[in-house]
Coordinates of C-alpha atoms in Angstrom, one line a residue:
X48 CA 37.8 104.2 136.7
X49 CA 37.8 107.2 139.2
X50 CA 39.2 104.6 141.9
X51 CA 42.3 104.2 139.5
X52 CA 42.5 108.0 138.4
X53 CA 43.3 108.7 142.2
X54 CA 45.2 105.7 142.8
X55 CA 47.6 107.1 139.6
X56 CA 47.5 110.7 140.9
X57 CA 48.5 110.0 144.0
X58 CA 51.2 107.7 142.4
X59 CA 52.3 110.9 140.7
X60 CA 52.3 113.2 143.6
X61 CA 54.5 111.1 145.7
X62 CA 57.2 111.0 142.9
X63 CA 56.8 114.7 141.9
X64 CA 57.4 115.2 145.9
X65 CA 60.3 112.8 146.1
X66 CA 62.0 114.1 143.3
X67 CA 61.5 118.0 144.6
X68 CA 62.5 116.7 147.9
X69 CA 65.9 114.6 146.1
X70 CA 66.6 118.1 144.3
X71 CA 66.5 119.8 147.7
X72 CA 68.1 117.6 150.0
X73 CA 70.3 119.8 151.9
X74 CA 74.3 120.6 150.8
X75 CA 77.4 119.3 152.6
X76 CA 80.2 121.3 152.2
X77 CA 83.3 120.6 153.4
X78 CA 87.4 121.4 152.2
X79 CA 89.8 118.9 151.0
X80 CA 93.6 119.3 151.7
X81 CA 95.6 117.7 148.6
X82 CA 99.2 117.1 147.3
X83 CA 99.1 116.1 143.6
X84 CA 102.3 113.9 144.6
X85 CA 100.0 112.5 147.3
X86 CA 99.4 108.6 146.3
X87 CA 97.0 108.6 149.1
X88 CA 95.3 111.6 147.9
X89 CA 94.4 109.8 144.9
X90 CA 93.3 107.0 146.4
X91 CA 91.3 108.7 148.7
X92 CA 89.2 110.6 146.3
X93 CA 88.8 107.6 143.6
X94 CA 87.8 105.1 146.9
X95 CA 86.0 107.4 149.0
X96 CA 85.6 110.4 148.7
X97 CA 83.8 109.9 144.5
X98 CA 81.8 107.8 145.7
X99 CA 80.0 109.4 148.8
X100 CA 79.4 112.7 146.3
X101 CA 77.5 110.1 143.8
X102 CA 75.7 109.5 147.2
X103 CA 75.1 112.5 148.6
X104 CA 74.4 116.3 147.6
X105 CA 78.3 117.1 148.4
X106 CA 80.4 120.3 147.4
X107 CA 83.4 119.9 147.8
X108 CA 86.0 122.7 147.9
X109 CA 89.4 121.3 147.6
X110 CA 92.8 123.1 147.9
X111 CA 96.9 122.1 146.8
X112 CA 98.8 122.4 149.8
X113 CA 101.2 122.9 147.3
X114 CA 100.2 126.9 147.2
X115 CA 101.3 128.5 149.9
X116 CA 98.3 130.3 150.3
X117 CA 96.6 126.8 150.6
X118 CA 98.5 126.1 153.8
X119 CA 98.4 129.0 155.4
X120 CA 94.7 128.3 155.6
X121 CA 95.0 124.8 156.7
X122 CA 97.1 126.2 159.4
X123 CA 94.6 128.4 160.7
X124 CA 92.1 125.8 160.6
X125 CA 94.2 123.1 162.4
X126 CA 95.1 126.0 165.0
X127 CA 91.4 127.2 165.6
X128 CA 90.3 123.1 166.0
X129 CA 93.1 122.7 168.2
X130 CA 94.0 119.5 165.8
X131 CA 97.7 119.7 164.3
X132 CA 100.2 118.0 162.0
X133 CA 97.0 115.7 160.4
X134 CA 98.3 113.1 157.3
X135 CA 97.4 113.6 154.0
X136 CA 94.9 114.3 152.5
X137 CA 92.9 116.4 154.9
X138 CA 89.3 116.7 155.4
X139 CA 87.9 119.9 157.5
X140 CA 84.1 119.3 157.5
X141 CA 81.8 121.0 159.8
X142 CA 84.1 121.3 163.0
X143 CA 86.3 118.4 162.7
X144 CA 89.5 117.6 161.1
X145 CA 89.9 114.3 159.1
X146 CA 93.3 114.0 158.8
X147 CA 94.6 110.7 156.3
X148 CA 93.7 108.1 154.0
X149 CA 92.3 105.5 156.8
X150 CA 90.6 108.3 159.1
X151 CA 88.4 109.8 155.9
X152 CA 87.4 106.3 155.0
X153 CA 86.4 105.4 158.8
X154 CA 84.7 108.8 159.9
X155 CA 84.0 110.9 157.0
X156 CA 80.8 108.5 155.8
X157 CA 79.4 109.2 159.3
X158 CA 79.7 112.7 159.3
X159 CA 78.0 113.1 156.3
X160 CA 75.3 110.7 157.3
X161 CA 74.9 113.2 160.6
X162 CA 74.6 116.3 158.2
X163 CA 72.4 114.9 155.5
X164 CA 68.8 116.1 156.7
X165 CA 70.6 119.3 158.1
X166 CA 73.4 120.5 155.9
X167 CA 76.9 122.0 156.6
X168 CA 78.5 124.9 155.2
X169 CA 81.8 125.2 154.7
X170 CA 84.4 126.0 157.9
X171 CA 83.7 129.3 159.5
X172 CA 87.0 131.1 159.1
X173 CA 88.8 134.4 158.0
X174 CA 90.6 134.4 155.1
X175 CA 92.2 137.5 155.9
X176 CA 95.6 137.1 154.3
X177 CA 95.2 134.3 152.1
X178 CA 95.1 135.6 148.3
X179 CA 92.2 135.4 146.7
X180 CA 91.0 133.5 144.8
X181 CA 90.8 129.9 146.2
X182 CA 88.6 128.9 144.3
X183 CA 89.4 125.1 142.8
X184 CA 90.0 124.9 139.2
X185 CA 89.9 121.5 137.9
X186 CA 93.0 119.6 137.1
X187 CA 93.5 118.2 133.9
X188 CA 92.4 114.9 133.2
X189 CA 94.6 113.0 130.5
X190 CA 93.3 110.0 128.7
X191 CA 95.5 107.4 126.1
X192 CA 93.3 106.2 123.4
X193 CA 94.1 103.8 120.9
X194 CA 92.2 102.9 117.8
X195 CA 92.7 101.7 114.5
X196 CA 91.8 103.0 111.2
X197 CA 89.6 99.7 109.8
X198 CA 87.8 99.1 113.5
X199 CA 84.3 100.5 113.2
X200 CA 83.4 100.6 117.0
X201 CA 86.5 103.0 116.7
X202 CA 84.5 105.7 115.1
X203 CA 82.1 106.2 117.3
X204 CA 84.2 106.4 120.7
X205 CA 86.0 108.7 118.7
X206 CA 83.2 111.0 118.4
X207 CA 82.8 110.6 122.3
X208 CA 86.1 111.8 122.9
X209 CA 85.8 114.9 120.5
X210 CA 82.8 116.0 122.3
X211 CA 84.3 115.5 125.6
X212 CA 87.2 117.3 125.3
X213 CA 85.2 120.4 123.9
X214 CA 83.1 120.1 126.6
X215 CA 85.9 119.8 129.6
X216 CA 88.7 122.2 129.0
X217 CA 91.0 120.0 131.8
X218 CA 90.2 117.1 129.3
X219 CA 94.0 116.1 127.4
X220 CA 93.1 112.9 124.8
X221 CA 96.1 111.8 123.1
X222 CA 95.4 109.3 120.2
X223 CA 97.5 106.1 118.5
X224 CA 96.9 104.6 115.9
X225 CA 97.6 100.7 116.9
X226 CA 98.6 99.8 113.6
X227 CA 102.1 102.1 113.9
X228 CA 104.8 99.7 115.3
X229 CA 105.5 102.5 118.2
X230 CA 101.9 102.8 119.0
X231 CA 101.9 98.5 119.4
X232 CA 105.1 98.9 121.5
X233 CA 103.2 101.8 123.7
X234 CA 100.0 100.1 124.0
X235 CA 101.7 96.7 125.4
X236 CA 103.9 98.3 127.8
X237 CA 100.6 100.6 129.1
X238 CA 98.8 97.4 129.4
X239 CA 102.3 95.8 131.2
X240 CA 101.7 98.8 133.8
X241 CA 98.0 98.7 134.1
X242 CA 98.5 94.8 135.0
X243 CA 96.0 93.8 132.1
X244 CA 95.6 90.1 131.0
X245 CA 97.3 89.3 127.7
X246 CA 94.5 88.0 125.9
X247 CA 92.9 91.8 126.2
X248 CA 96.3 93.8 124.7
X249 CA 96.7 95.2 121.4
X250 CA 92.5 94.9 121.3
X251 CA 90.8 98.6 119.8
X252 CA 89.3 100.5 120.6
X253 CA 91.4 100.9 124.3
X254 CA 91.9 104.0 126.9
X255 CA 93.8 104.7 129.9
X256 CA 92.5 107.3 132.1
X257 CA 94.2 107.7 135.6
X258 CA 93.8 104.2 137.5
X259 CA 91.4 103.0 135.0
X260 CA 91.6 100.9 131.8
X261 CA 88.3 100.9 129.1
X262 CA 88.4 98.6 126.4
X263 CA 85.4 98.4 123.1
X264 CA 81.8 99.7 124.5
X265 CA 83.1 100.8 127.5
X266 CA 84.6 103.8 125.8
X267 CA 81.4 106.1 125.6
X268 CA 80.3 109.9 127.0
X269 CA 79.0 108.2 129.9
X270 CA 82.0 106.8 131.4
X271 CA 84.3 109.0 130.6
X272 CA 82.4 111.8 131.8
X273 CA 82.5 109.9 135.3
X274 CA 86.3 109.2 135.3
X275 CA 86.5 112.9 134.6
X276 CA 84.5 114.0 137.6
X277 CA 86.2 111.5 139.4
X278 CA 89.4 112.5 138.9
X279 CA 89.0 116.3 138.2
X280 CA 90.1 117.6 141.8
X281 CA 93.8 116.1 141.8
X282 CA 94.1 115.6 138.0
X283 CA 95.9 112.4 136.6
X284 CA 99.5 111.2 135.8
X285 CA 100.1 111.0 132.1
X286 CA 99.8 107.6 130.6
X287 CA 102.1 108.0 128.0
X288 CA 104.5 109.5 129.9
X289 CA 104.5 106.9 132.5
X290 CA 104.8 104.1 130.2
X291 CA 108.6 105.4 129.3
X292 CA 110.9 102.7 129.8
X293 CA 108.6 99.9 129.3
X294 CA 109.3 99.6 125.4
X295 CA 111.6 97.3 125.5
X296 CA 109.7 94.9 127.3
X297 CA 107.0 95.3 126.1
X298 CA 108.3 94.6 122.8
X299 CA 109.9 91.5 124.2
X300 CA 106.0 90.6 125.6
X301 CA 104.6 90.9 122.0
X302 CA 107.4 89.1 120.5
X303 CA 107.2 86.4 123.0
X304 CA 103.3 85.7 122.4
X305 CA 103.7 85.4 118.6
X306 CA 106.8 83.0 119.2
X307 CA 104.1 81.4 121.0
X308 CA 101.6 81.1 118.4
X309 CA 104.9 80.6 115.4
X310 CA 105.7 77.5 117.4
X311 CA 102.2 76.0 116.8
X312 CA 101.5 77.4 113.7
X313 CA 104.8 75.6 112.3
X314 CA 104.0 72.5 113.7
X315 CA 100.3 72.6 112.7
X316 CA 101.1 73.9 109.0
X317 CA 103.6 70.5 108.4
X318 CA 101.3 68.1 109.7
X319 CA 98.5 70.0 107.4
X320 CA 100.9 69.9 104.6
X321 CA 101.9 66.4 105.4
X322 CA 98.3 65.2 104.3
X323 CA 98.2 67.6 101.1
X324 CA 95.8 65.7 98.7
X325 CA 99.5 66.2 96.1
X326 CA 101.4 64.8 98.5
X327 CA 99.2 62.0 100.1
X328 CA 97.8 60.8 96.6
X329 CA 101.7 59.6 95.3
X330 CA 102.4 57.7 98.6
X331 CA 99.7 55.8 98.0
X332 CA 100.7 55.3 94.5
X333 CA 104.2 54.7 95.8
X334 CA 102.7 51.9 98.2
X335 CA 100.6 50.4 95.7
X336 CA 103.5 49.8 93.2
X337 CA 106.0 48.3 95.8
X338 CA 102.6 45.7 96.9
X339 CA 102.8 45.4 93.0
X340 CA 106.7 44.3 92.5
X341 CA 106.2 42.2 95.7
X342 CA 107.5 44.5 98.1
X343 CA 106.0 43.4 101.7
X344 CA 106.6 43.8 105.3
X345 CA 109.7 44.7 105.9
X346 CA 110.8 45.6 102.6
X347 CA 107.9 47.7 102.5
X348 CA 109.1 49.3 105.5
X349 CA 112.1 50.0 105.1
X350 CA 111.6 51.5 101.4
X351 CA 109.0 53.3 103.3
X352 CA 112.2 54.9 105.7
X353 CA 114.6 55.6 102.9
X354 CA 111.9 57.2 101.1
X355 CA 110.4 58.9 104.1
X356 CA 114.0 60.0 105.4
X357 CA 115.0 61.6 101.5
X358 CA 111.9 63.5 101.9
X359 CA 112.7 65.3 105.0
X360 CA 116.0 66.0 103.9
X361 CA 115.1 67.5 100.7
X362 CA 112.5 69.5 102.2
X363 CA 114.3 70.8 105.0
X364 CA 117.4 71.8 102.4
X365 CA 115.2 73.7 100.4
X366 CA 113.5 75.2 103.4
X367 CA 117.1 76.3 104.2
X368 CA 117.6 78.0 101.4
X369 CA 113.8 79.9 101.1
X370 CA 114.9 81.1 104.0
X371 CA 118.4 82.9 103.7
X372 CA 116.9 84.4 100.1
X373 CA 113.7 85.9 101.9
X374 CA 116.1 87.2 104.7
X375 CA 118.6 88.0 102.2
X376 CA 115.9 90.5 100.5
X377 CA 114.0 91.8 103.5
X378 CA 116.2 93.1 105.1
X379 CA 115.3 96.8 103.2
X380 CA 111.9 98.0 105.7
X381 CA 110.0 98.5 102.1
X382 CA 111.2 95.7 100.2
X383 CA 110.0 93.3 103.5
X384 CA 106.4 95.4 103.7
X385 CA 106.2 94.1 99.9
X386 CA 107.4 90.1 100.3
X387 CA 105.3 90.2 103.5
X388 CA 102.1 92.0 102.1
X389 CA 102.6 89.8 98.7
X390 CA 102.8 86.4 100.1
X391 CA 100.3 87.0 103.0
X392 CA 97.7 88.2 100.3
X393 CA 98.7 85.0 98.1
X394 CA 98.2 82.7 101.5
X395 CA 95.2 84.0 102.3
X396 CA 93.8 83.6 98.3
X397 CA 95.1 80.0 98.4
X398 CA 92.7 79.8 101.6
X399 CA 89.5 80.9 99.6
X400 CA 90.8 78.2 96.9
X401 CA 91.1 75.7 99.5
X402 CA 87.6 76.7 100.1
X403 CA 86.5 75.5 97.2
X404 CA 88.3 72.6 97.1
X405 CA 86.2 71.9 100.7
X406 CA 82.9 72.0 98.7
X407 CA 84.5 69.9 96.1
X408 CA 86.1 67.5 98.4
X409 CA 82.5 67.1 100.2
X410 CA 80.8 66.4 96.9
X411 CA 83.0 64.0 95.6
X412 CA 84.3 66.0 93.0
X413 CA 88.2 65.5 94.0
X414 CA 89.3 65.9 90.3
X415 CA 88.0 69.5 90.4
X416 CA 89.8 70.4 92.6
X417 CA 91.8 73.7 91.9
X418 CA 95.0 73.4 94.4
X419 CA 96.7 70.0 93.1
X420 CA 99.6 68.6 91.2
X421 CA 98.7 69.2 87.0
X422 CA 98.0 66.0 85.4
X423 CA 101.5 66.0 83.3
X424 CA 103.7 66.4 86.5
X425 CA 101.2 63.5 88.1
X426 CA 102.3 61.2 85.1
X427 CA 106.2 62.5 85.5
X428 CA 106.0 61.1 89.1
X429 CA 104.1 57.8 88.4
X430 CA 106.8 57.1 85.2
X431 CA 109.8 57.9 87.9
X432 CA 108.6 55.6 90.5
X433 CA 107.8 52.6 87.7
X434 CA 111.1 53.6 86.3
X435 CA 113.8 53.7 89.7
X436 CA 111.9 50.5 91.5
X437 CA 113.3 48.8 88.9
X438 CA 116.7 49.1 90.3
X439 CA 118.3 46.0 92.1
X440 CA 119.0 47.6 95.2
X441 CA 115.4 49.2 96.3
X442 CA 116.3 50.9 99.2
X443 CA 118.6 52.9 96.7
X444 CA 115.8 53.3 94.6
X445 CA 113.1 54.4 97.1
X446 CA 115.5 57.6 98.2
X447 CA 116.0 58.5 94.5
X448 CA 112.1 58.3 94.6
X449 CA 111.9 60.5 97.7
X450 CA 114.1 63.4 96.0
X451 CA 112.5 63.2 92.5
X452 CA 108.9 63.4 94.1
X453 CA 109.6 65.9 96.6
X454 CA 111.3 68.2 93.9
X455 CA 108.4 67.7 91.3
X456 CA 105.4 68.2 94.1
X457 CA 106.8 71.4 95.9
X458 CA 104.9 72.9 93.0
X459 CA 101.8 71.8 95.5
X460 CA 103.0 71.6 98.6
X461 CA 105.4 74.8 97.9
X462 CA 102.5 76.6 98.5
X463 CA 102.1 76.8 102.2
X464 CA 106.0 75.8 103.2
X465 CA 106.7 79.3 101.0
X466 CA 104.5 81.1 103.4
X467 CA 106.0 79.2 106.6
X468 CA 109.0 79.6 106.1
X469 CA 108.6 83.3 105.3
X470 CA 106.8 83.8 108.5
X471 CA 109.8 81.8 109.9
X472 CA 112.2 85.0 108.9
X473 CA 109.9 86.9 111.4
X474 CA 110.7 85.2 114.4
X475 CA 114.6 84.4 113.6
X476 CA 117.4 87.2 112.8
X477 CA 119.3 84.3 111.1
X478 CA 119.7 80.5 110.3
X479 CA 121.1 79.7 113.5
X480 CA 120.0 77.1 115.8
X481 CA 116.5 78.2 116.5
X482 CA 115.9 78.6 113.0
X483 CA 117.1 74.9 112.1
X484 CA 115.0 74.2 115.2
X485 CA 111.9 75.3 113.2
X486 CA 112.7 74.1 110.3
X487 CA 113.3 70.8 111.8
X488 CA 109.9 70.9 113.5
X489 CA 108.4 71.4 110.3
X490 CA 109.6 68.6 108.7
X491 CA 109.4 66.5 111.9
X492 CA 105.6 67.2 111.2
X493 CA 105.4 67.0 107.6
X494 CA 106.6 63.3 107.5
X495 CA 104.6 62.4 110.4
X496 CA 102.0 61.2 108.0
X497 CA 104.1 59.9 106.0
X498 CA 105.6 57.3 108.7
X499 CA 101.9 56.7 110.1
X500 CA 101.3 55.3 106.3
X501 CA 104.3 53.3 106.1
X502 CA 103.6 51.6 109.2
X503 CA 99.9 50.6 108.9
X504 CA 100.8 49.2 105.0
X505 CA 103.8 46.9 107.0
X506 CA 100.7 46.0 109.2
X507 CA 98.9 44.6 105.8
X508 CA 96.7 47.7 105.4
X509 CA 96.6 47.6 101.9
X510 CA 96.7 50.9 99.5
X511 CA 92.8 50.3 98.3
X512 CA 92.0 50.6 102.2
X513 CA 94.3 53.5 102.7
X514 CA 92.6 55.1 99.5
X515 CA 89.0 54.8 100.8
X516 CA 90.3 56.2 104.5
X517 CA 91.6 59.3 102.7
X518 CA 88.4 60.2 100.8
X519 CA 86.4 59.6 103.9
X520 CA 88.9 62.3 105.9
X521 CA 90.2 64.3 102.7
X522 CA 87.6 66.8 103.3
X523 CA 88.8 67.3 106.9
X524 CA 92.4 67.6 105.6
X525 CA 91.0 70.9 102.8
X526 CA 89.3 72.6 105.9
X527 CA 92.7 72.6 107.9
X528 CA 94.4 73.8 104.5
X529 CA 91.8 76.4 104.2
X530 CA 92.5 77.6 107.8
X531 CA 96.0 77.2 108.2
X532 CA 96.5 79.3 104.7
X533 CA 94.2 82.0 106.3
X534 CA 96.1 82.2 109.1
X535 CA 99.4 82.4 107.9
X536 CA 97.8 85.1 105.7
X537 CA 96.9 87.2 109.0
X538 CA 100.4 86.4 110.3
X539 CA 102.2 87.5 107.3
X540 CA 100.3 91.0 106.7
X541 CA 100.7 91.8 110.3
X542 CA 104.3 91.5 110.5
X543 CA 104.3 93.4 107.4
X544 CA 103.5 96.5 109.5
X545 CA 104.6 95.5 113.0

């Protein structure tokens, strides 16, 4: 036991004696020769010159060149060295004269590496005739923050920055609230300037400090602290004010990546819709009465067409006119806020439903389901189909089919091409040819399903096979509902704001 009390006391001595001798390892004092329009004066103090005083016990007395004073000292210091017209920044440490970016980086480590068991005051030199004082007061440090009111890792780099900018008087936070349209515009074209990848834009909480960018956890005391020491002898550019200009691309960038997403979206939402347990369960009924009144092969496949083809041009009319009454009534900022806010919350209820659906679906239990055709309009449809087939000419009779069933089921399937087509009004000032081009994706999608069907019952799949295939996959099909309403939801309640 005595062994190890020595062995731990002499453990503690040595540290105690390092840590006296860290606290007084000798000072290296030098001056710094600045312009605040200098680029390489920034550069040289966030690349070399910061990081050597996180190394070393450095003070540094810097000066603007900018003051006249200032120069009339660097004068006499670059006369009494006998070293004139030096780039900047300048570096007068010891007896030499560091003069530019790529001469401090090669020979200032060096110096200080000579001096660091020894110490160096400052120049020797009168200042007899330079105004006192010249001492440096730190330049002020300005910092963009964004945040948003419902993002909880918000509130605490919030607090970071309050007591930060109490504590450095040189410390300028400007906050935005990302949720403002401007701010959006703002944050995009800071992030446009600051060369940051798109997937980490519009993403809170988010600062930009000088040449740096923080984003989430990186925002705290600590850091900031740092970039302030860092930057405190030359100051920083103001983000906000440097991002002038940039709106308008940047609000072309943000617009751009949702066009992105809108493309898929609308394509994903009518091949989702496409398999809607309304829509699916009549074409099977549909196939199962033409295989009834002999209808095979190619009969079956060309009813199939002239019922597939009456769908998609039903569906695509009425998605024409959704969308001139939506834009018809949104163009009034409040009035869109509403229609936007109203139908996103509706999408993203119709996702919990579809939720539940999901656990019915997996179950067994389709006829509880909550989101399908009510029983009378599922008669209405099975009586039209028994009723028109009877015609002589069926292919007649299957595109009379194909309108009376799409009218009756847009009560079901209504439900997400409302909220499509609505997001639709986002992307497109008018129905002009891109918005016929989404609308035509749409329905391209939708009837993809349908034609997939058509074709495997001309191959001889018969409706009892295509019956069990859809309850083995239906529950598939609710999920994608479920996410597809959830995200048109999102889509819809952003746009309300943006």
């Amino acid at each position: 036991m005595r062994i190890l009390y020595f062995i731990i006391s002499a453990i503690l001595v040595n540290v105690g004696s390092a840590q006296a001798q860290e606290t007084k390892s000798p000072k290296i004092k030098f001056y710094l020769f600045y312009s605040k329009d200098c680029e390489d004066c920034r550069i040289a103090n966030r690349e070399i010159i910061f990081p050597l005083k996180q190394q070393y016990n450095l003070i540094i007395e810097p000066f603007d060149i900018d003051n006249s004073d200032a120069y009339k000292l660097l004068l006499k210091l670059e006369e009494k060295y006998e070293d004139r017209d030096n780039k900047i920044p300048i570096v007068v440490i010891g007896e030499c004269i560091l003069g530019g970016k790529e001469e401090i980086e090669k020979e200032l480590g060096k110096i200080i590496q000579k001096y660091e068991q020894i110490g160096c005051d400052f120049p020797s030199i009168s200042r007899s005739g330079v105004t006192p004082p010249l001492q440096f007061e730190s330049k002020k440090v300005y910092l963009a923050y964004f945040y948003g009111k419902r993002c909880r890792e918000c509130s605490r780099a919030t607090y970071d920055l309050k007591y930060l900018e109490k504590k450095y008087p040189n410390f300028i936070v400007k906050k935005f609230d990302i949720d403002i349209l401007e701010n959006k515009k703002l944050n995009e074209a800071l992030c446009e300037l600051y060369e940051i990848p798109q997937k980490k834009r519009l993403v809170v909480p988010m600062a930009f400090i000088g040449e740096e960018f923080l984003r989430k956890r990186e925002i705290n005391s600590e850091n900031i602290a740092e970039l302030i020491d860092k930057y405190k002898l030359i100051g920083t550019s103001i983000p906000w004010e440097e991002a002038k200009g940039l709106e308008e691309k940047s609000e072309r960038n943000i617009r751009e990546r949702f066009n992105a997403i809108s493309v898929f979206t609308i394509l994903f939402a009518g091949l989702v819709d496409g398999v809607n347990p309304c829509a699916f369960a009549t074409i099977l009924f549909f196939i199962a009465f033409l295989s009834f009144i002999g209808k095979k092969g190619k009969e079956l496949l060309v009813a199939g067409i002239s019922f597939t083809c009456s769908v998609f041009i039903v569906y695509f009319l009425i998605g024409a006119g959704i969308f001139h009454f939506v834009k018809s009534i949104t163009f009034i900022p409040i009035i869109r806020k509403i229609i936007f806010s109203a139908v996103g919350i509706s999408a993203i209820v119709f996702g919990g439903l579809s939720i539940y659906d999901y656990s019915k679906f997996k179950r067994g239990k389709y006829e509880e389901a909550k989101l399908q055709l009510p029983k009378f309009l599922k008669r209405r449809i099975h009586t039209d189909i028994r009723e028109k087939m009877q015609m002589k000419n069926y292919i007649v009779a299957s595109l009379v089919i194909g309108i009376l069933v799409s009218l009756s089921e847009f009560v079901c399937t209504g439900q997400v091409y409302f909220p499509v087509i609505t997001f639709m009004t986002t992307q497109i000032p008018s129905l002009k040819l891109k918005g016929l081009t989404y609308l035509f994706l749409y329905n391209l999608a939708f009837i993809v399903p349908l034609v997939i069907v058509f074709i495997t019952a001309y191959k001889g799949t018969t409706s009892t096979d295509l019956n069990l295939f859809w309850k083995r996959h239906g529950v598939a099909t609710k999920l994608a509902i479920s996410i597809l309403f959830f995200l048109l939801g999102g889509l819809l309640i952003f746009y309300a704001y943006y």
